[in-house]
């Protein structure tokens, strides 16, 4: 299962630069290139590397995130009907949004608003998402009102109920609350799942900072998170241009570079991991001669459903799961130790898989 993340942001904010770092691609950046790029990033997971070493697997396989750099901005799309249809259908199908906001100073790179002000730009992006959703709601309300007029009495209450509900969430949007921040219960969410609302999607805002701002990065993140963050919107700082240089180095030079700048890990890893967390995903692990591998799943996935990620046959023919947590497996040096300590368990079909479970599924087809 790969996760699809759509990259949005103002023009010349560094979207393509960050897309290139994330996916190790070399899409052309600068001067408003409007084409769409798609690339895959691995979710870094040191547990996979450790398992590969312990069990001498031939390869390591990581979870994946698919990033889509849309090229065009939502704002331009608002002026252009064909562009907006294409953009909205690409964005609507994503699992989450990554919004690039410029913080770096560089006279050579023009800013559409002519000055650098990340808070203003975050607000502007939130507004663009809200406007896009309001337009979708208005179109639906127009249709509903015609339907209500021509409907039979028995059908009317349901249609009227939908209209009231849509009016309510639209009022929320107008008052400045993105849908992800409105109190919607499971039933509400089911009602609107077909609309692919943008302000409902989890969002990661990447503050594209200059390397001279690395010292203040933490503080900038904190301030903006306090003001704009919520449980489905996180703001992280990343030095886009520096990261791009980092991505082009071999492992050894990269480490030297990180040490020089006193950076604990490449900011990209943080971005990839955070996109993953934001979506409420965890990973279970498998290991063997062939491969050690991380399998991303939503929280609260049952053992048979998790098995289904590997192959539908394993889900259908599920018998039981042999489970040992990664931490125990490593601490006790392998399966023999884990069995002796009693931390090697056999779980049935109601077991809810936990992050870091190393699992062997037994099945029958
Ligand atoms: N100094 C500096 N320049 C950067 C940074 N990130 C991007 N740039 C430059 O800013 C310009 C725009 O970057 P892009 O990555 O193309 O931005 P974009 O949002 O994809 O722009 P368009 O798609 O053209 O609207 C390029 O010339 C980049 O080299 C940064 O962190 N620091
Ligand atoms: Mg671009």
GROMACS .gro file of C-alpha atoms and ligand atoms in nm:
model
  398
    1UNK     CA    1   0.000   0.000   0.000
    2UNK     CA    2   0.145   0.334  -0.091
    3UNK     CA    3   0.020   0.661   0.045
    4UNK     CA    4  -0.044   0.944  -0.191
    5UNK     CA    5   0.057   1.291  -0.081
    6UNK     CA    6  -0.017   1.595  -0.299
    7UNK     CA    7   0.228   1.886  -0.284
    8UNK     CA    8   0.069   2.231  -0.284
    9UNK     CA    9   0.193   2.583  -0.216
   10UNK     CA   10   0.236   2.928  -0.366
   11UNK     CA   11   0.440   2.969  -0.681
   12UNK     CA   12   0.817   2.963  -0.636
   13UNK     CA   13   0.788   2.847  -0.275
   14UNK     CA   14   1.017   2.551  -0.344
   15UNK     CA   15   0.764   2.278  -0.416
   16UNK     CA   16   0.964   2.111  -0.691
   17UNK     CA   17   1.288   2.142  -0.492
   18UNK     CA   18   1.129   1.960  -0.199
   19UNK     CA   19   0.965   1.705  -0.426
   20UNK     CA   20   1.307   1.631  -0.576
   21UNK     CA   21   1.467   1.584  -0.234
   22UNK     CA   22   1.189   1.359  -0.110
   23UNK     CA   23   1.190   1.133  -0.412
   24UNK     CA   24   1.552   1.169  -0.527
   25UNK     CA   25   1.426   1.284  -0.862
   26UNK     CA   26   1.550   1.564  -1.081
   27UNK     CA   27   1.240   1.741  -1.202
   28UNK     CA   28   1.310   2.088  -1.340
   29UNK     CA   29   1.267   2.356  -1.075
   30UNK     CA   30   1.220   2.731  -1.093
   31UNK     CA   31   1.032   2.978  -1.309
   32UNK     CA   32   0.689   2.828  -1.284
   33UNK     CA   33   0.716   2.497  -1.459
   34UNK     CA   34   0.360   2.378  -1.444
   35UNK     CA   35   0.393   2.012  -1.527
   36UNK     CA   36   0.296   1.738  -1.285
   37UNK     CA   37   0.563   1.507  -1.136
   38UNK     CA   38   0.510   1.183  -0.946
   39UNK     CA   39   0.774   1.010  -0.736
   40UNK     CA   40   0.813   0.757  -0.455
   41UNK     CA   41   0.994   0.801  -0.124
   42UNK     CA   42   1.089   0.520   0.113
   43UNK     CA   43   0.982   0.554   0.475
   44UNK     CA   44   1.311   0.527   0.662
   45UNK     CA   45   1.290   0.252   0.924
   46UNK     CA   46   1.603   0.137   1.103
   47UNK     CA   47   1.415  -0.167   1.236
   48UNK     CA   48   1.409  -0.312   0.887
   49UNK     CA   49   1.786  -0.272   0.854
   50UNK     CA   50   1.841  -0.436   1.192
   51UNK     CA   51   1.617  -0.732   1.108
   52UNK     CA   52   1.789  -0.777   0.774
   53UNK     CA   53   2.121  -0.799   0.956
   54UNK     CA   54   1.995  -1.033   1.230
   55UNK     CA   55   1.824  -1.275   0.996
   56UNK     CA   56   2.061  -1.236   0.704
   57UNK     CA   57   1.785  -1.145   0.461
   58UNK     CA   58   1.882  -1.083   0.101
   59UNK     CA   59   1.706  -0.747   0.090
   60UNK     CA   60   1.536  -0.477   0.294
   61UNK     CA   61   1.198  -0.341   0.181
   62UNK     CA   62   1.050  -0.023   0.329
   63UNK     CA   63   0.708   0.139   0.334
   64UNK     CA   64   0.645   0.390   0.058
   65UNK     CA   65   0.495   0.734   0.020
   66UNK     CA   66   0.400   0.860  -0.325
   67UNK     CA   67   0.442   1.236  -0.372
   68UNK     CA   68   0.269   1.430  -0.647
   69UNK     CA   69   0.408   1.772  -0.740
   70UNK     CA   70   0.113   1.929  -0.914
   71UNK     CA   71   0.299   2.214  -1.077
   72UNK     CA   72   0.003   2.448  -1.102
   73UNK     CA   73  -0.118   2.633  -0.793
   74UNK     CA   74  -0.476   2.619  -0.666
   75UNK     CA   75  -0.501   2.993  -0.707
   76UNK     CA   76  -0.414   2.988  -1.077
   77UNK     CA   77  -0.653   2.702  -1.118
   78UNK     CA   78  -0.931   2.916  -0.976
   79UNK     CA   79  -0.898   3.137  -1.284
   80UNK     CA   80  -0.882   2.850  -1.527
   81UNK     CA   81  -1.164   2.601  -1.539
   82UNK     CA   82  -0.985   2.312  -1.716
   83UNK     CA   83  -0.683   2.345  -1.492
   84UNK     CA   84  -0.902   2.352  -1.182
   85UNK     CA   85  -1.086   2.033  -1.280
   86UNK     CA   86  -0.759   1.852  -1.338
   87UNK     CA   87  -0.600   1.986  -1.022
   88UNK     CA   88  -0.896   1.909  -0.803
   89UNK     CA   89  -0.928   1.556  -0.930
   90UNK     CA   90  -0.554   1.494  -0.872
   91UNK     CA   91  -0.563   1.653  -0.527
   92UNK     CA   92  -0.896   1.506  -0.428
   93UNK     CA   93  -0.764   1.153  -0.470
   94UNK     CA   94  -0.467   1.203  -0.234
   95UNK     CA   95  -0.451   1.079   0.126
   96UNK     CA   96  -0.280   1.392   0.257
   97UNK     CA   97  -0.140   1.728   0.150
   98UNK     CA   98   0.210   1.864   0.183
   99UNK     CA   99   0.203   2.241   0.169
  100UNK     CA  100   0.531   2.419   0.098
  101UNK     CA  101   0.561   2.766   0.249
  102UNK     CA  102   0.856   2.988   0.175
  103UNK     CA  103   1.066   3.124   0.460
  104UNK     CA  104   1.406   3.144   0.287
  105UNK     CA  105   1.533   3.484   0.183
  106UNK     CA  106   1.682   3.515  -0.163
  107UNK     CA  107   1.664   3.833  -0.371
  108UNK     CA  108   1.712   3.625  -0.685
  109UNK     CA  109   1.388   3.431  -0.629
  110UNK     CA  110   1.072   3.641  -0.667
  111UNK     CA  111   0.783   3.590  -0.422
  112UNK     CA  112   0.429   3.627  -0.562
  113UNK     CA  113   0.343   3.855  -0.266
  114UNK     CA  114   0.673   4.040  -0.294
  115UNK     CA  115   0.770   3.981   0.072
  116UNK     CA  116   0.855   3.685   0.294
  117UNK     CA  117   0.586   3.614   0.553
  118UNK     CA  118   0.523   3.245   0.628
  119UNK     CA  119   0.227   3.307   0.862
  120UNK     CA  120   0.048   3.510   0.593
  121UNK     CA  121   0.117   3.237   0.337
  122UNK     CA  122  -0.007   2.955   0.561
  123UNK     CA  123  -0.326   3.152   0.613
  124UNK     CA  124  -0.359   3.207   0.238
  125UNK     CA  125  -0.320   2.836   0.168
  126UNK     CA  126  -0.581   2.746   0.431
  127UNK     CA  127  -0.814   2.994   0.261
  128UNK     CA  128  -0.754   2.842  -0.081
  129UNK     CA  129  -0.845   2.498   0.051
  130UNK     CA  130  -1.154   2.635   0.225
  131UNK     CA  131  -1.265   2.822  -0.091
  132UNK     CA  132  -1.227   2.512  -0.299
  133UNK     CA  133  -1.446   2.316  -0.053
  134UNK     CA  134  -1.704   2.593  -0.030
  135UNK     CA  135  -1.738   2.597  -0.408
  136UNK     CA  136  -1.799   2.221  -0.409
  137UNK     CA  137  -2.062   2.259  -0.133
  138UNK     CA  138  -2.237   2.545  -0.314
  139UNK     CA  139  -2.266   2.345  -0.633
  140UNK     CA  140  -2.411   2.054  -0.439
  141UNK     CA  141  -2.657   2.280  -0.254
  142UNK     CA  142  -2.784   2.422  -0.583
  143UNK     CA  143  -2.851   2.073  -0.714
  144UNK     CA  144  -3.011   1.970  -0.385
  145UNK     CA  145  -3.249   2.261  -0.384
  146UNK     CA  146  -3.373   2.167  -0.732
  147UNK     CA  147  -3.404   1.804  -0.623
  148UNK     CA  148  -3.598   1.897  -0.312
  149UNK     CA  149  -3.851   2.091  -0.520
  150UNK     CA  150  -3.916   1.801  -0.754
  151UNK     CA  151  -3.894   1.523  -0.493
  152UNK     CA  152  -4.171   1.309  -0.351
  153UNK     CA  153  -4.271   1.376   0.010
  154UNK     CA  154  -4.109   1.056   0.134
  155UNK     CA  155  -3.769   1.148  -0.009
  156UNK     CA  156  -3.775   1.506   0.104
  157UNK     CA  157  -3.656   1.480   0.470
  158UNK     CA  158  -3.333   1.303   0.374
  159UNK     CA  159  -3.249   1.564   0.109
  160UNK     CA  160  -3.334   1.847   0.345
  161UNK     CA  161  -3.120   1.688   0.615
  162UNK     CA  162  -2.825   1.677   0.378
  163UNK     CA  163  -2.874   2.042   0.284
  164UNK     CA  164  -2.882   2.151   0.649
  165UNK     CA  165  -2.568   1.954   0.722
  166UNK     CA  166  -2.383   2.104   0.424
  167UNK     CA  167  -2.497   2.455   0.521
  168UNK     CA  168  -2.353   2.395   0.866
  169UNK     CA  169  -2.010   2.285   0.756
  170UNK     CA  170  -2.002   2.566   0.501
  171UNK     CA  171  -2.073   2.815   0.780
  172UNK     CA  172  -1.783   2.661   0.971
  173UNK     CA  173  -1.556   2.709   0.671
  174UNK     CA  174  -1.667   3.069   0.635
  175UNK     CA  175  -1.584   3.125   1.001
  176UNK     CA  176  -1.229   3.002   0.934
  177UNK     CA  177  -1.247   2.640   1.048
  178UNK     CA  178  -1.106   2.393   0.795
  179UNK     CA  179  -1.313   2.073   0.785
  180UNK     CA  180  -1.036   1.876   0.957
  181UNK     CA  181  -1.089   2.104   1.260
  182UNK     CA  182  -1.468   2.087   1.266
  183UNK     CA  183  -1.628   1.846   1.512
  184UNK     CA  184  -1.747   1.578   1.272
  185UNK     CA  185  -1.835   1.231   1.397
  186UNK     CA  186  -1.792   0.908   1.207
  187UNK     CA  187  -2.137   0.932   1.055
  188UNK     CA  188  -2.075   1.288   0.933
  189UNK     CA  189  -1.747   1.179   0.781
  190UNK     CA  190  -1.919   0.893   0.601
  191UNK     CA  191  -2.172   1.139   0.459
  192UNK     CA  192  -1.903   1.357   0.308
  193UNK     CA  193  -1.649   1.094   0.210
  194UNK     CA  194  -1.755   1.115  -0.154
  195UNK     CA  195  -1.672   1.484  -0.191
  196UNK     CA  196  -1.295   1.459  -0.147
  197UNK     CA  197  -1.285   1.786   0.046
  198UNK     CA  198  -0.936   1.936   0.058
  199UNK     CA  199  -0.956   2.104   0.399
  200UNK     CA  200  -1.048   1.767   0.548
  201UNK     CA  201  -0.720   1.606   0.449
  202UNK     CA  202  -0.436   1.576   0.696
  203UNK     CA  203  -0.177   1.836   0.607
  204UNK     CA  204   0.192   1.877   0.664
  205UNK     CA  205   0.319   2.227   0.610
  206UNK     CA  206   0.686   2.236   0.521
  207UNK     CA  207   0.844   2.565   0.606
  208UNK     CA  208   1.117   2.602   0.346
  209UNK     CA  209   1.391   2.780   0.540
  210UNK     CA  210   1.732   2.907   0.433
  211UNK     CA  211   2.039   2.741   0.582
  212UNK     CA  212   2.112   3.059   0.778
  213UNK     CA  213   1.782   2.998   0.964
  214UNK     CA  214   1.864   2.645   1.083
  215UNK     CA  215   1.942   2.778   1.431
  216UNK     CA  216   1.592   2.922   1.470
  217UNK     CA  217   1.412   2.632   1.298
  218UNK     CA  218   1.276   2.476   1.616
  219UNK     CA  219   1.145   2.809   1.742
  220UNK     CA  220   0.981   2.899   1.410
  221UNK     CA  221   0.811   2.558   1.400
  222UNK     CA  222   0.679   2.600   1.754
  223UNK     CA  223   0.536   2.944   1.694
  224UNK     CA  224   0.357   2.846   1.375
  225UNK     CA  225   0.228   2.519   1.521
  226UNK     CA  226   0.082   2.709   1.812
  227UNK     CA  227  -0.103   2.937   1.576
  228UNK     CA  228  -0.200   2.708   1.289
  229UNK     CA  229  -0.135   2.351   1.396
  230UNK     CA  230  -0.400   2.100   1.498
  231UNK     CA  231  -0.418   1.725   1.527
  232UNK     CA  232  -0.422   1.690   1.149
  233UNK     CA  233  -0.200   1.982   1.056
  234UNK     CA  234   0.164   1.991   1.154
  235UNK     CA  235   0.431   2.239   1.057
  236UNK     CA  236   0.794   2.133   1.016
  237UNK     CA  237   1.091   2.335   0.899
  238UNK     CA  238   1.318   2.206   0.625
  239UNK     CA  239   1.609   2.374   0.450
  240UNK     CA  240   1.506   2.278   0.096
  241UNK     CA  241   1.812   2.385  -0.094
  242UNK     CA  242   2.051   2.240   0.163
  243UNK     CA  243   1.858   1.912   0.168
  244UNK     CA  244   1.882   1.894  -0.208
  245UNK     CA  245   2.260   1.919  -0.183
  246UNK     CA  246   2.253   1.656   0.093
  247UNK     CA  247   2.045   1.419  -0.114
  248UNK     CA  248   2.307   1.429  -0.388
  249UNK     CA  249   2.592   1.311  -0.159
  250UNK     CA  250   2.710   0.959  -0.079
  251UNK     CA  251   2.648   0.825   0.273
  252UNK     CA  252   2.988   0.919   0.412
  253UNK     CA  253   2.996   1.278   0.289
  254UNK     CA  254   2.636   1.320   0.400
  255UNK     CA  255   2.724   1.222   0.756
  256UNK     CA  256   3.017   1.467   0.758
  257UNK     CA  257   2.783   1.738   0.629
  258UNK     CA  258   2.522   1.664   0.899
  259UNK     CA  259   2.793   1.674   1.166
  260UNK     CA  260   2.920   2.008   1.033
  261UNK     CA  261   2.578   2.167   1.059
  262UNK     CA  262   2.500   1.978   1.382
  263UNK     CA  263   2.190   1.821   1.232
  264UNK     CA  264   2.074   1.496   1.392
  265UNK     CA  265   1.914   1.348   1.082
  266UNK     CA  266   1.828   1.474   0.736
  267UNK     CA  267   1.512   1.688   0.759
  268UNK     CA  268   1.365   1.479   0.481
  269UNK     CA  269   1.344   1.173   0.701
  270UNK     CA  270   1.148   1.381   0.947
  271UNK     CA  271   0.910   1.495   0.672
  272UNK     CA  272   0.853   1.144   0.543
  273UNK     CA  273   0.799   1.002   0.891
  274UNK     CA  274   0.568   1.286   0.989
  275UNK     CA  275   0.351   1.238   0.677
  276UNK     CA  276   0.322   0.879   0.791
  277UNK     CA  277   0.229   0.964   1.151
  278UNK     CA  278  -0.016   1.229   1.041
  279UNK     CA  279  -0.211   0.964   0.855
  280UNK     CA  280  -0.232   0.749   1.169
  281UNK     CA  281  -0.026   0.472   1.013
  282UNK     CA  282   0.190   0.215   1.185
  283UNK     CA  283   0.406  -0.066   1.046
  284UNK     CA  284   0.427  -0.431   1.121
  285UNK     CA  285   0.738  -0.621   1.017
  286UNK     CA  286   0.819  -0.950   0.852
  287UNK     CA  287   1.158  -1.110   0.825
  288UNK     CA  288   1.309  -1.412   0.656
  289UNK     CA  289   1.585  -1.524   0.423
  290UNK     CA  290   1.431  -1.350   0.130
  291UNK     CA  291   1.356  -1.009   0.279
  292UNK     CA  292   1.304  -0.802   0.591
  293UNK     CA  293   1.018  -0.568   0.535
  294UNK     CA  294   0.796  -0.299   0.686
  295UNK     CA  295   0.425  -0.307   0.598
  296UNK     CA  296   0.235   0.017   0.657
  297UNK     CA  297  -0.121  -0.027   0.791
  298UNK     CA  298  -0.376   0.200   0.956
  299UNK     CA  299  -0.395   0.179   1.336
  300UNK     CA  300  -0.650  -0.074   1.466
  301UNK     CA  301  -0.602  -0.324   1.185
  302UNK     CA  302  -0.684  -0.685   1.276
  303UNK     CA  303  -0.439  -0.968   1.212
  304UNK     CA  304  -0.625  -1.111   0.908
  305UNK     CA  305  -0.657  -0.763   0.752
  306UNK     CA  306  -0.286  -0.705   0.806
  307UNK     CA  307  -0.217  -1.041   0.643
  308UNK     CA  308  -0.423  -0.924   0.348
  309UNK     CA  309  -0.164  -0.652   0.281
  310UNK     CA  310   0.083  -0.926   0.200
  311UNK     CA  311  -0.154  -1.139  -0.004
  312UNK     CA  312  -0.529  -1.181  -0.020
  313UNK     CA  313  -0.479  -1.563   0.011
  314UNK     CA  314  -0.319  -1.518   0.352
  315UNK     CA  315  -0.619  -1.315   0.468
  316UNK     CA  316  -0.868  -1.566   0.332
  317UNK     CA  317  -0.689  -1.871   0.467
  318UNK     CA  318  -0.579  -1.706   0.793
  319UNK     CA  319  -0.523  -1.957   1.076
  320UNK     CA  320  -0.316  -1.765   1.329
  321UNK     CA  321  -0.032  -1.519   1.366
  322UNK     CA  322   0.298  -1.580   1.544
  323UNK     CA  323   0.390  -1.248   1.695
  324UNK     CA  324   0.689  -1.111   1.878
  325UNK     CA  325   0.753  -0.743   1.927
  326UNK     CA  326   1.062  -0.604   1.750
  327UNK     CA  327   1.205  -0.464   2.076
  328UNK     CA  328   1.180  -0.804   2.247
  329UNK     CA  329   1.323  -0.987   1.948
  330UNK     CA  330   1.626  -0.760   1.937
  331UNK     CA  331   1.669  -0.751   2.315
  332UNK     CA  332   1.664  -1.130   2.341
  333UNK     CA  333   1.880  -1.187   2.036
  334UNK     CA  334   1.632  -1.389   1.827
  335UNK     CA  335   1.340  -1.633   1.834
  336UNK     CA  336   1.498  -1.887   2.072
  337UNK     CA  337   1.544  -1.621   2.339
  338UNK     CA  338   1.197  -1.479   2.277
  339UNK     CA  339   1.036  -1.821   2.323
  340UNK     CA  340   1.229  -1.884   2.643
  341UNK     CA  341   1.115  -1.550   2.789
  342UNK     CA  342   0.755  -1.616   2.689
  343UNK     CA  343   0.723  -1.307   2.469
  344UNK     CA  344   0.666  -1.511   2.154
  345UNK     CA  345   0.287  -1.526   2.119
  346UNK     CA  346   0.029  -1.695   1.906
  347UNK     CA  347  -0.262  -1.463   1.822
  348UNK     CA  348  -0.600  -1.526   1.660
  349UNK     CA  349  -0.817  -1.340   1.413
  350UNK     CA  350  -0.931  -1.073   1.661
  351UNK     CA  351  -0.580  -0.960   1.746
  352UNK     CA  352  -0.514  -0.592   1.672
  353UNK     CA  353  -0.170  -0.556   1.518
  354UNK     CA  354   0.067  -0.316   1.695
  355UNK     CA  355   0.344  -0.100   1.554
  356UNK     CA  356   0.668  -0.298   1.552
  357UNK     CA  357   0.510  -0.645   1.571
  358UNK     CA  358   0.726  -0.896   1.385
  359UNK     CA  359   0.473  -1.140   1.245
  360UNK     CA  360   0.468  -1.478   1.079
  361UNK     CA  361   0.123  -1.564   0.945
  362UNK     CA  362   0.007  -1.925   0.930
  363UNK     CA  363  -0.256  -1.985   0.665
  364UNK     CA  364  -0.426  -2.250   0.465
  365UNK     CA  365  -0.547  -2.223   0.105
  366LIG     N1  366   1.799   3.028  -0.157
  366LIG     C1  367   1.710   2.929  -0.168
  366LIG     N2  368   1.650   2.910  -0.284
  366LIG     C2  369   1.560   2.810  -0.294
  366LIG     C3  370   1.526   2.727  -0.183
  366LIG     N3  371   1.433   2.639  -0.223
  366LIG     C4  372   1.409   2.667  -0.354
  366LIG     N4  373   1.485   2.769  -0.397
  366LIG     C5  374   1.489   2.829  -0.532
  366LIG     O1  375   1.362   2.889  -0.557
  366LIG     C6  376   1.324   2.872  -0.692
  366LIG     C7  377   1.189   2.807  -0.698
  366LIG     O2  378   1.201   2.674  -0.648
  366LIG     P1  379   1.107   2.558  -0.703
  366LIG     O3  380   1.142   2.437  -0.623
  366LIG     O4  381   1.109   2.548  -0.848
  366LIG     O5  382   0.967   2.615  -0.655
  366LIG     P2  383   0.821   2.577  -0.708
  366LIG     O6  384   0.727   2.608  -0.597
  366LIG     O7  385   0.820   2.439  -0.763
  366LIG     O8  386   0.804   2.685  -0.820
  366LIG     P3  387   0.708   2.682  -0.947
  366LIG     O9  388   0.664   2.542  -0.971
  366LIG    O10  389   0.798   2.733  -1.053
  366LIG    O11  390   0.599   2.776  -0.914
  366LIG     C8  391   1.433   2.791  -0.758
  366LIG    O12  392   1.519   2.879  -0.824
  366LIG     C9  393   1.503   2.724  -0.640
  366LIG    O13  394   1.640   2.700  -0.666
  366LIG    C10  395   1.594   2.750  -0.058
  366LIG    O14  396   1.572   2.682   0.042
  366LIG     N5  397   1.684   2.853  -0.056
  367LIG    MG1  398   0.750   2.360  -0.948
   0.00000   0.00000   0.00000
